[in-house]
Amino acid sequence: MAPEAQDVDHMDIAVSPDNSREYELARMRHSTAHLMAEAVQEMFPDAKFGIGPAIDNGFYYDFDLPRPLTPEDLKEIEKRMKHHKRKNEVFERKEISREEALEIFKDNPYKVELIQGFPEEETITTYSQGDFLDLCRGPHVESTREIGPFKLQSVAGAYWRGDEKRPMLQRIYGTAWFTQEELDDYLHKLEEAQRRDHRRLGKELDLFSVSEEIGPGLILWHPKGAIIRYLVEQFEIQEQLARGYDLVYTPHIASEQIYKISGHLETYGENMYSPMSIEEVDYYLKPMNCPGHIMIYKDHVHSYRELPIRLAELGTVYRYERSGTLHGMLRVRGFTQDDSHIFCTHDQVVDEVASVIDLAIHMADIFGYRFEVYLGTRPEKAIGDEATWDEATDKLKQALASRGLDYIVDEGEGAFYGPKIDIKWLDALGRAWTGPTIQVDFNLPERFDINYIAEDGARHRAAMIHRTLLGSMERFVGGLVEHYAGAFPAWLAPEQAVIIPITDDQVTFAQRVEAELKAAGLRVHVDTSSGRMQAKIRNAQLQKIPYMLVIGGREAEAGAVAVRLRSGEDLGAMPVADFVNLVTPVIETKSLDLRVPRGEA
Ligand SMILES: [Zn+2]
Ligand SMILES: [Zn+2]
């Protein structure tokens, strides 16, 4: 996704000259945007220009043009860009007065608006190359030959200044790199990301859908997606129970009273849906699970001997997200969090956080993610005094140190109510995904007067930790689809094996094998469709079914199956019992390899 439009045309990316490669890339990419604008101006002399900043991986420029651009136009623009690049046109910077600027750009309402918005003391500059002149803060490369290999990628509509009440401009996105190799590598990764897109695979593999009639941002889990979610949830629940968590359930709606106490109506109200009135009391769809868990904790008085209390829920919450921001399963309006709240003494915080980290690392290992750890410290707007923050932040650091973890300090990125640890999953393409988050809270314990009876017989304030590991089931499973490119490990695959009889003569034996495998706990079916064997194998590969068991006359006679993997690898014929012995430990150990159990690779 591209960043929001910036308001001024300059290289506009948060890099300083110290960060030399990033800085030089951004400067070169922004120069490529000017090169593109030069070509567009040549083709459309009446074009009016918006802004053209560098962005992650490339650049864009917004144009007001007499007609919609076609793919052929992009080719033509690229051709002209290459021509001007070869001419090695020099980028010339010039300082001008506000009056001169308004005169030069008087036919372009967008630039006029930008100029009028500049602060008094702003030095106004233009950059030119060839016949193209632009209002720009720079910086730019010396000349067009310094621009690296580039490619124009797409055209999209973009409102001027991101305001839907302003004119819609045409935005051309492009990418540019220092070397052809880097460009090829980037385009390859992009293609790979598109191939793995969970929205596309979700449809092809029949995992989930979003229905206009049900409403945007609301996920319908189809059977094959639901079984994946069920298996992930069961696995996580078992892990939690084994680690001293208690399961709870809380309602999907709650009265306004609770959200007044929690402060959600005040601080989070814009993300909540309008209330429904029940016997003259306003009820809200819950945006968070914390208040419910707190009320369970507060239902009776707790002694220090009972702590820590770890309440866990697969809690479904509803949050308002603008329709423009919705994205498949990743950004939705209703989702289920693997949420937990830990109530403990302040002395127990380090150990509790450390054991959440252990569980988070275990999750990363099981699903095959690498990860990065971030520590979010006190933001500008925060509650709690500095000493409290320092102490809590120090506890998070101690917990991280106890596990020997390197982490990146995200200055000011804590929640307003306390510091936090964020773990980002790094997927198969090296992309970072939101992962576990562990937050210390100074706010809710005060608001709800959460306490326990200490050894001294007096009431003491309890510490409270919020944590999710997978985040939301929607986002996590969507991410898994992309991480695995739809080829789920055997333990998660909706269908683990398909049995393919070569002719109708083998159907009876195939059904016996099916019954045997089902009895062994496998998700398996016989493909009795009329297609040829090759077509059935091809179909199973498209469905990313891990194992294909082909049965011809010879196999049926020998009580065997010929085992093929979805990768195309042929494991040869084996007795049915051998196949069960092969896959059972692979599934039980949640191995990421279809042939070898976890730990034996
Ligand atoms: Zn510029
Ligand atoms: Zn919470």
XYZ file of C-alpha atoms and ligand atoms in Angstrom:
603
model
C 0.000 0.000 0.000
C 1.327 3.422 -0.850
C 1.752 6.048 1.834
C -0.620 8.998 1.968
C 0.019 11.890 -0.349
C 2.314 14.527 1.078
C 1.565 18.162 0.698
C 4.713 19.529 -0.819
C 6.647 18.328 -3.793
C 10.036 17.321 -2.620
C 11.691 14.044 -2.018
C 9.451 13.702 0.966
C 10.614 10.586 2.652
C 11.808 10.446 6.190
C 15.490 9.996 5.532
C 18.386 12.271 6.305
C 21.708 12.578 4.446
C 23.269 10.495 7.265
C 21.264 7.535 6.147
C 23.120 7.624 2.889
C 21.749 4.731 0.834
C 18.127 5.452 1.750
C 18.705 9.139 1.193
C 20.337 8.669 -2.184
C 17.648 6.227 -3.278
C 14.905 8.669 -2.307
C 16.663 11.530 -4.102
C 17.087 9.434 -7.238
C 13.479 8.196 -7.109
C 12.106 11.668 -6.710
C 14.228 12.725 -9.685
C 12.632 9.876 -11.640
C 9.231 11.375 -10.789
C 10.376 14.638 -12.436
C 11.640 12.700 -15.436
C 8.195 11.098 -15.696
C 6.493 14.486 -15.393
C 8.678 15.784 -18.222
C 7.486 12.934 -20.453
C 3.855 13.462 -19.454
C 4.107 17.167 -20.205
C 5.451 16.379 -23.650
C 2.498 14.106 -24.378
C -0.102 16.300 -22.690
C 0.977 19.943 -22.954
C -2.115 21.028 -20.958
C -1.425 18.630 -18.094
C -1.615 20.157 -14.638
C 0.722 18.724 -12.064
C 0.015 17.882 -8.443
C 2.859 16.476 -6.416
C 5.417 13.735 -7.046
C 7.247 12.438 -3.995
C 9.524 9.462 -3.488
C 7.856 6.650 -1.553
C 8.966 3.247 -0.301
C 10.403 1.365 -3.291
C 9.650 4.099 -5.785
C 7.768 7.259 -6.523
C 4.540 8.652 -7.896
C 3.274 11.799 -9.502
C -0.311 13.101 -9.627
C -1.578 14.580 -12.875
C -4.732 16.355 -13.978
C -5.074 15.143 -17.569
C -7.664 15.594 -20.338
C -8.339 11.839 -20.557
C -7.759 8.608 -18.616
C -4.364 7.022 -19.139
C -4.120 3.617 -20.828
C -1.449 0.912 -20.451
C -0.150 2.037 -23.867
C 0.324 5.521 -22.451
C 2.539 4.147 -19.698
C 4.724 2.427 -22.301
C 4.988 5.657 -24.259
C 5.814 7.655 -21.119
C 8.513 5.134 -20.201
C 9.970 5.359 -23.696
C 10.160 9.133 -23.503
C 11.670 8.966 -20.027
C 14.458 6.742 -21.323
C 15.054 9.190 -24.135
C 15.434 12.134 -21.727
C 17.585 10.065 -19.412
C 20.014 9.367 -22.255
C 20.151 13.069 -23.096
C 21.633 13.557 -19.623
C 19.638 16.672 -18.805
C 20.937 18.641 -15.837
C 18.645 19.343 -12.849
C 18.905 23.081 -12.224
C 17.814 24.592 -8.936
C 16.633 28.186 -8.766
C 15.409 30.314 -5.867
C 12.489 32.538 -6.756
C 10.239 34.988 -4.950
C 6.674 34.159 -4.004
C 5.433 36.591 -6.697
C 7.569 34.955 -9.381
C 6.359 31.535 -8.279
C 2.710 32.586 -8.492
C 3.363 34.066 -11.958
C 5.193 31.008 -13.302
C 2.567 28.544 -12.075
C -0.499 30.755 -12.561
C -2.140 28.240 -14.912
C -1.829 25.439 -12.408
C -4.285 25.758 -9.521
C -2.610 22.945 -7.603
C 0.822 24.541 -7.536
C -0.767 27.934 -6.766
C -2.478 26.381 -3.782
C 0.812 24.876 -2.617
C 2.620 28.213 -2.985
C -0.103 30.007 -1.060
C 0.239 27.438 1.682
C 3.993 27.941 2.135
C 4.973 29.702 5.361
C 6.289 33.297 5.024
C 9.914 32.391 5.599
C 9.933 29.490 3.097
C 12.585 29.759 0.409
C 10.733 28.883 -2.753
C 12.689 26.924 -5.325
C 12.147 25.428 -8.734
C 14.007 22.586 -10.372
C 14.184 22.186 -14.099
C 15.555 19.623 -16.512
C 15.128 19.818 -20.284
C 11.899 21.715 -20.985
C 10.304 20.755 -17.703
C 10.108 23.126 -14.765
C 8.675 22.177 -11.395
C 7.977 23.838 -8.090
C 10.130 21.737 -5.816
C 12.111 21.792 -2.617
C 14.452 19.105 -3.893
C 16.966 17.680 -3.552
C 17.665 16.038 -6.893
C 20.482 14.163 -8.561
C 22.853 16.203 -10.757
C 21.523 15.020 -14.078
C 19.126 12.510 -15.585
C 21.858 9.985 -16.330
C 22.197 9.365 -12.588
C 18.702 7.956 -12.579
C 18.821 4.188 -12.262
C 16.721 1.517 -13.977
C 13.008 2.220 -13.489
C 9.602 0.836 -14.368
C 6.164 2.452 -14.373
C 3.748 0.165 -12.582
C 0.201 1.420 -12.439
C -2.259 4.295 -12.587
C -4.716 4.966 -9.795
C -7.180 7.705 -8.951
C -6.013 9.969 -6.120
C -7.915 12.882 -4.630
C -6.004 16.118 -4.496
C -4.562 16.316 -0.982
C -6.295 13.042 -0.154
C -9.581 14.940 0.224
C -12.573 13.206 -1.352
C -14.243 16.579 -1.912
C -11.345 17.789 -4.091
C -10.669 16.819 -7.724
C -9.590 13.274 -8.533
C -6.183 13.217 -10.214
C -4.424 10.361 -12.016
C -1.513 8.989 -10.041
C 1.206 7.073 -11.844
C 3.260 4.793 -9.628
C 6.746 3.722 -10.582
C 9.743 2.032 -9.062
C 13.423 2.874 -9.523
C 16.645 1.282 -8.294
C 20.389 1.751 -8.584
C 20.948 -1.444 -10.572
C 19.012 -3.651 -12.984
C 19.533 -6.542 -10.592
C 17.831 -4.665 -7.755
C 14.950 -3.694 -10.029
C 14.488 -7.287 -11.238
C 14.671 -8.583 -7.697
C 12.063 -6.092 -6.529
C 9.699 -6.858 -9.416
C 10.104 -10.553 -8.750
C 9.221 -10.111 -5.063
C 6.233 -8.032 -6.043
C 5.039 -10.743 -8.401
C 5.555 -13.295 -5.644
C 3.536 -11.132 -3.235
C 0.712 -10.958 -5.804
C 0.863 -14.712 -6.311
C 0.539 -15.162 -2.553
C -2.162 -12.525 -2.029
C -4.565 -14.038 0.501
C -7.581 -12.470 -1.229
C -6.753 -14.304 -4.428
C -5.720 -17.566 -2.749
C -8.655 -17.275 -0.351
C -10.950 -17.491 -3.358
C -8.990 -20.140 -5.259
C -8.723 -22.376 -2.200
C -12.269 -21.535 -1.057
C -11.175 -20.344 2.393
C -13.258 -17.238 2.989
C -15.351 -14.551 1.355
C -16.789 -11.121 1.984
C -20.360 -10.584 0.868
C -21.814 -7.263 -0.207
C -25.079 -8.231 1.433
C -23.497 -9.091 4.788
C -21.350 -5.990 4.607
C -17.768 -4.916 3.927
C -15.013 -5.862 6.362
C -17.000 -8.793 7.746
C -15.414 -12.164 7.056
C -17.329 -15.304 6.148
C -15.163 -18.309 6.977
C -15.847 -21.161 4.527
C -15.366 -24.768 5.695
C -11.769 -24.973 4.456
C -10.825 -21.676 6.120
C -12.764 -22.518 9.258
C -10.914 -25.790 9.802
C -7.582 -23.950 9.626
C -8.821 -21.404 12.159
C -10.194 -24.164 14.390
C -6.845 -25.998 14.391
C -4.898 -22.822 15.152
C -7.301 -21.962 17.969
C -7.234 -25.449 19.468
C -3.464 -25.465 19.382
C -3.258 -22.092 21.097
C -5.876 -22.992 23.717
C -3.940 -26.150 24.609
C -0.712 -24.161 24.907
C -2.395 -21.644 27.166
C -3.999 -24.234 29.416
C -0.634 -25.936 29.775
C 0.880 -22.606 30.822
C -1.553 -21.724 33.563
C -4.125 -19.638 31.714
C -7.853 -19.877 32.445
C -10.378 -19.649 29.626
C -13.291 -17.224 29.836
C -16.104 -16.044 27.575
C -17.610 -12.551 27.617
C -20.626 -11.106 25.754
C -20.423 -9.292 22.412
C -22.355 -6.292 23.718
C -22.065 -4.326 26.924
C -23.817 -1.384 28.477
C -22.435 2.125 28.163
C -21.731 2.077 31.889
C -18.686 -0.136 31.497
C -17.232 1.937 28.653
C -17.656 5.089 30.685
C -15.629 3.565 33.517
C -13.026 2.116 31.146
C -12.730 5.427 29.311
C -13.281 3.734 25.930
C -16.228 5.971 25.079
C -14.041 8.974 25.679
C -10.747 7.851 24.139
C -11.851 5.191 21.682
C -15.403 6.277 20.832
C -14.688 7.085 17.181
C -13.765 3.436 16.579
C -16.955 2.144 18.198
C -20.285 1.551 16.461
C -23.412 3.490 17.330
C -25.194 2.124 20.378
C -28.421 0.127 20.426
C -30.979 0.980 23.067
C -32.180 -1.835 25.328
C -34.768 -0.834 27.932
C -33.544 2.717 27.699
C -29.906 1.860 28.311
C -27.352 2.242 25.517
C -25.434 -0.893 24.666
C -22.340 -1.056 22.467
C -20.709 -3.788 20.407
C -17.511 -4.473 22.314
C -14.378 -2.943 20.788
C -12.094 -4.629 23.335
C -12.242 -7.549 25.734
C -10.438 -5.935 28.681
C -13.480 -4.620 30.598
C -15.170 -8.036 30.610
C -12.048 -9.747 31.930
C -11.658 -7.085 34.590
C -15.221 -7.639 35.778
C -14.513 -11.373 36.048
C -11.413 -10.616 38.132
C -13.331 -8.156 40.277
C -16.206 -10.532 40.941
C -14.545 -11.395 44.206
C -11.583 -10.336 46.326
C -8.268 -12.008 45.498
C -5.436 -12.873 47.830
C -1.830 -12.502 46.684
C -1.679 -16.319 46.879
C -4.034 -16.591 43.871
C -1.909 -14.378 41.643
C -1.034 -14.329 38.849
C -4.466 -14.813 37.308
C -4.303 -15.192 33.539
C -7.655 -14.903 31.778
C -7.746 -15.832 28.094
C -10.510 -15.524 25.548
C -10.920 -15.863 21.825
C -12.874 -12.637 22.009
C -14.693 -11.210 19.015
C -14.577 -7.424 18.839
C -16.036 -4.860 16.439
C -14.264 -1.698 15.421
C -15.132 0.930 12.904
C -12.652 1.038 10.045
C -13.257 3.378 7.106
C -14.289 1.501 3.990
C -11.231 2.770 2.088
C -8.905 1.085 4.583
C -10.527 -2.374 4.541
C -8.288 -5.052 3.059
C -9.296 -8.717 2.745
C -8.809 -10.456 6.081
C -6.073 -8.101 7.172
C -8.130 -4.997 7.890
C -11.702 -5.806 8.893
C -14.582 -4.531 11.007
C -15.217 -7.600 13.144
C -12.480 -9.914 14.314
C -11.567 -12.421 16.974
C -8.566 -11.671 19.140
C -6.593 -14.284 21.034
C -6.770 -11.933 23.965
C -5.507 -12.369 27.477
C -5.225 -10.206 30.571
C -2.815 -11.088 33.315
C -3.473 -9.748 36.804
C -0.458 -10.017 39.087
C 1.611 -8.270 41.720
C 4.147 -5.720 40.561
C 6.899 -8.128 41.573
C 5.549 -10.755 39.188
C 5.547 -8.562 36.077
C 9.033 -9.527 34.853
C 8.358 -13.272 35.073
C 4.913 -12.955 33.533
C 6.180 -10.921 30.582
C 9.063 -13.355 30.112
C 6.708 -16.324 29.952
C 4.492 -14.534 27.430
C 7.637 -13.985 25.361
C 8.392 -17.714 25.589
C 4.948 -18.546 24.270
C 5.296 -15.963 21.493
C 8.607 -17.472 20.389
C 7.086 -20.946 20.485
C 4.286 -19.713 18.196
C 6.804 -18.202 15.771
C 8.666 -21.503 15.684
C 5.550 -23.622 15.111
C 4.320 -21.474 12.231
C 7.790 -20.952 10.770
C 8.140 -17.199 11.204
C 11.331 -15.401 12.001
C 10.680 -12.384 14.194
C 11.871 -8.957 15.339
C 11.276 -7.458 18.770
C 10.392 -3.825 19.494
C 10.115 -2.010 22.808
C 7.659 0.909 22.748
C 8.462 3.613 25.311
C 6.550 6.545 26.734
C 4.682 8.593 24.126
C 4.216 12.342 24.414
C 0.612 12.002 25.529
C 0.718 9.553 28.409
C -0.773 8.977 31.792
C 1.338 8.018 34.823
C 4.420 9.771 36.145
C 7.897 9.282 34.794
C 9.066 7.070 37.649
C 6.207 4.626 37.022
C 7.059 4.534 33.327
C 10.757 4.024 33.963
C 10.060 1.190 36.349
C 7.646 -0.585 34.014
C 9.892 -0.062 30.978
C 12.775 -1.467 32.966
C 10.737 -4.563 33.798
C 10.063 -5.171 30.112
C 13.785 -4.789 29.434
C 14.604 -7.278 32.194
C 12.155 -9.769 30.733
C 13.721 -9.381 27.272
C 17.226 -9.688 28.725
C 16.260 -12.844 30.624
C 15.546 -14.462 27.261
C 18.639 -13.040 25.616
C 16.602 -11.194 23.003
C 17.874 -8.299 20.929
C 15.292 -5.599 20.443
C 14.792 -2.246 18.807
C 13.660 0.645 21.008
C 10.686 2.400 19.417
C 10.933 5.763 21.185
C 7.509 7.129 22.095
C 5.651 4.182 20.551
C 4.193 2.806 23.786
C 0.459 3.021 24.460
C -0.721 6.099 26.341
C -1.347 3.845 29.349
C 1.956 1.980 29.465
C 5.050 0.623 27.690
C 4.823 -2.421 25.417
C 6.723 -5.101 23.599
C 5.742 -5.706 19.980
C 6.953 -8.737 18.117
C 6.769 -8.657 14.340
C 6.588 -11.855 12.340
C 8.878 -11.951 9.315
C 7.235 -14.066 6.621
C 8.688 -16.202 3.853
C 9.237 -13.072 1.717
C 10.892 -11.203 4.589
C 7.862 -8.940 5.065
C 7.015 -7.815 8.608
C 3.553 -8.570 10.014
C 1.970 -7.417 13.248
C 2.520 -10.211 15.746
C 2.362 -10.571 19.519
C 1.953 -7.507 21.681
C 2.517 -7.343 25.429
C 1.400 -4.155 27.186
C 1.672 -3.015 30.772
C -1.349 -0.902 31.786
C -1.300 1.858 34.433
C -4.709 3.151 33.474
C -7.386 0.480 33.872
C -6.193 -0.748 37.306
C -6.841 2.805 38.571
C -10.129 3.309 36.747
C -11.502 -0.048 37.923
C -9.735 -0.086 41.276
C -8.167 -3.478 40.569
C -6.530 -4.789 43.697
C -5.571 -7.812 45.766
C -5.027 -8.529 49.447
C -1.300 -8.649 50.121
C 0.612 -10.484 52.827
C 0.169 -7.452 55.086
C -3.593 -7.939 54.951
C -4.107 -4.629 53.113
C -5.430 -3.950 49.628
C -2.722 -3.302 47.047
C -3.031 -2.161 43.465
C -2.622 -5.082 41.054
C -0.527 -4.886 37.903
C -2.319 -5.619 34.626
C -0.828 -6.896 31.380
C -2.720 -7.066 28.071
C -1.401 -9.526 25.549
C -2.348 -11.024 22.229
C -0.078 -13.447 20.423
C -1.606 -14.032 17.010
C -3.489 -10.724 17.112
C -6.718 -11.472 15.321
C -7.627 -14.814 13.839
C -8.622 -13.037 10.627
C -5.339 -11.223 10.167
C -3.252 -14.162 11.370
C -4.842 -16.732 9.069
C -4.780 -14.217 6.175
C -1.079 -13.755 6.871
C -0.524 -17.510 7.056
C -2.093 -17.930 3.612
C 0.522 -15.526 2.215
C 3.386 -16.921 4.308
C 2.738 -20.463 3.033
C 1.508 -19.309 -0.398
C -1.578 -21.418 0.363
C 0.494 -24.601 0.799
C -0.303 -25.243 4.460
C 1.775 -27.722 6.451
C 0.118 -31.120 6.833
C -1.328 -30.418 10.298
C -3.197 -27.330 9.021
C -4.089 -28.370 5.476
C -7.903 -28.400 5.119
C -7.559 -31.574 3.079
C -4.499 -33.581 3.943
C -4.673 -36.199 1.213
C -6.654 -36.989 -1.899
C -7.013 -40.543 -3.160
C -6.955 -40.836 -6.930
C -8.148 -44.125 -8.468
C -6.836 -44.408 -12.025
C -9.915 -46.244 -13.331
C -13.333 -47.092 -11.924
C -12.020 -50.567 -11.117
C -10.029 -49.151 -8.222
C -12.817 -47.077 -6.659
C -13.845 -49.768 -4.188
C -10.290 -50.195 -2.922
C -9.879 -46.393 -2.856
C -12.903 -46.095 -0.603
C -11.461 -48.703 1.721
C -8.252 -46.692 1.925
C -10.307 -43.572 2.604
C -12.075 -45.267 5.508
C -8.784 -46.501 6.903
C -7.165 -43.067 6.721
C -10.202 -41.375 8.213
C -10.034 -43.861 11.072
C -6.415 -42.772 11.545
C -7.687 -39.176 11.900
C -6.743 -37.846 8.468
C -8.795 -35.371 6.435
C -9.006 -37.180 3.131
C -11.372 -37.866 0.238
C -11.533 -39.940 -2.925
C -11.565 -38.018 -6.193
C -14.264 -39.932 -8.078
C -14.733 -37.219 -10.721
C -14.643 -38.351 -14.316
C -11.398 -36.568 -15.241
C -8.173 -38.301 -16.214
C -5.550 -39.040 -13.570
C -3.251 -36.232 -14.750
C -6.087 -33.713 -14.466
C -6.893 -34.929 -10.956
C -3.259 -34.602 -9.904
C -3.130 -31.137 -11.428
C -6.286 -30.148 -9.563
C -4.944 -31.466 -6.255
C -1.762 -29.471 -6.795
C -3.782 -26.313 -7.456
C -5.680 -26.985 -4.232
C -2.266 -27.419 -2.528
C -3.303 -30.753 -1.020
C -0.116 -32.112 0.605
C -0.412 -35.797 -0.372
C -1.842 -37.470 -3.459
C -2.378 -41.200 -3.214
C -2.654 -42.689 -6.675
C -4.138 -46.158 -7.010
C -3.840 -48.200 -10.184
C -4.475 -51.911 -10.742
C -1.075 -52.882 -9.353
C -1.466 -50.828 -6.153
C -5.016 -52.110 -5.576
C -3.792 -55.680 -5.860
C -0.885 -55.075 -3.470
C -2.963 -53.038 -0.970
C -0.697 -50.061 -1.625
C -0.841 -46.405 -2.630
C 1.593 -44.479 -4.857
C 2.403 -41.333 -2.879
C 3.061 -38.001 -4.560
C 3.636 -34.674 -2.830
C 2.052 -31.427 -4.046
C 5.569 -30.309 -5.023
C 5.504 -33.044 -7.674
C 7.938 -35.231 -5.761
C 7.174 -38.952 -6.147
C 7.659 -41.082 -3.020
C 6.718 -44.299 -4.814
C 4.258 -47.032 -3.847
C 3.896 -48.110 -0.222
C 1.440 -50.116 1.872
C -1.342 -47.951 3.318
C -0.037 -48.560 6.840
C 3.367 -47.164 5.826
C 1.750 -43.994 4.570
C -0.049 -43.606 7.909
C 3.268 -44.118 9.689
C 4.853 -41.485 7.450
C 2.262 -38.738 7.945
C 1.142 -39.278 11.524
C 4.348 -38.002 13.177
C 4.572 -35.202 10.577
C 1.093 -34.035 11.597
C 1.530 -34.634 15.317
C 4.751 -32.645 15.509
C 3.256 -29.865 13.345
C 6.201 -30.290 11.005
C 6.682 -27.740 8.239
C 8.112 -30.537 6.086
C 5.778 -33.095 4.480
C 8.218 -36.018 4.854
C 10.067 -35.433 8.095
C 8.636 -34.864 11.598
C 9.606 -31.657 13.390
C 12.955 -31.948 15.103
C 14.215 -34.692 12.803
C 15.131 -32.599 9.788
Zn 11.407 17.648 -7.085
Zn -6.862 -5.565 26.929
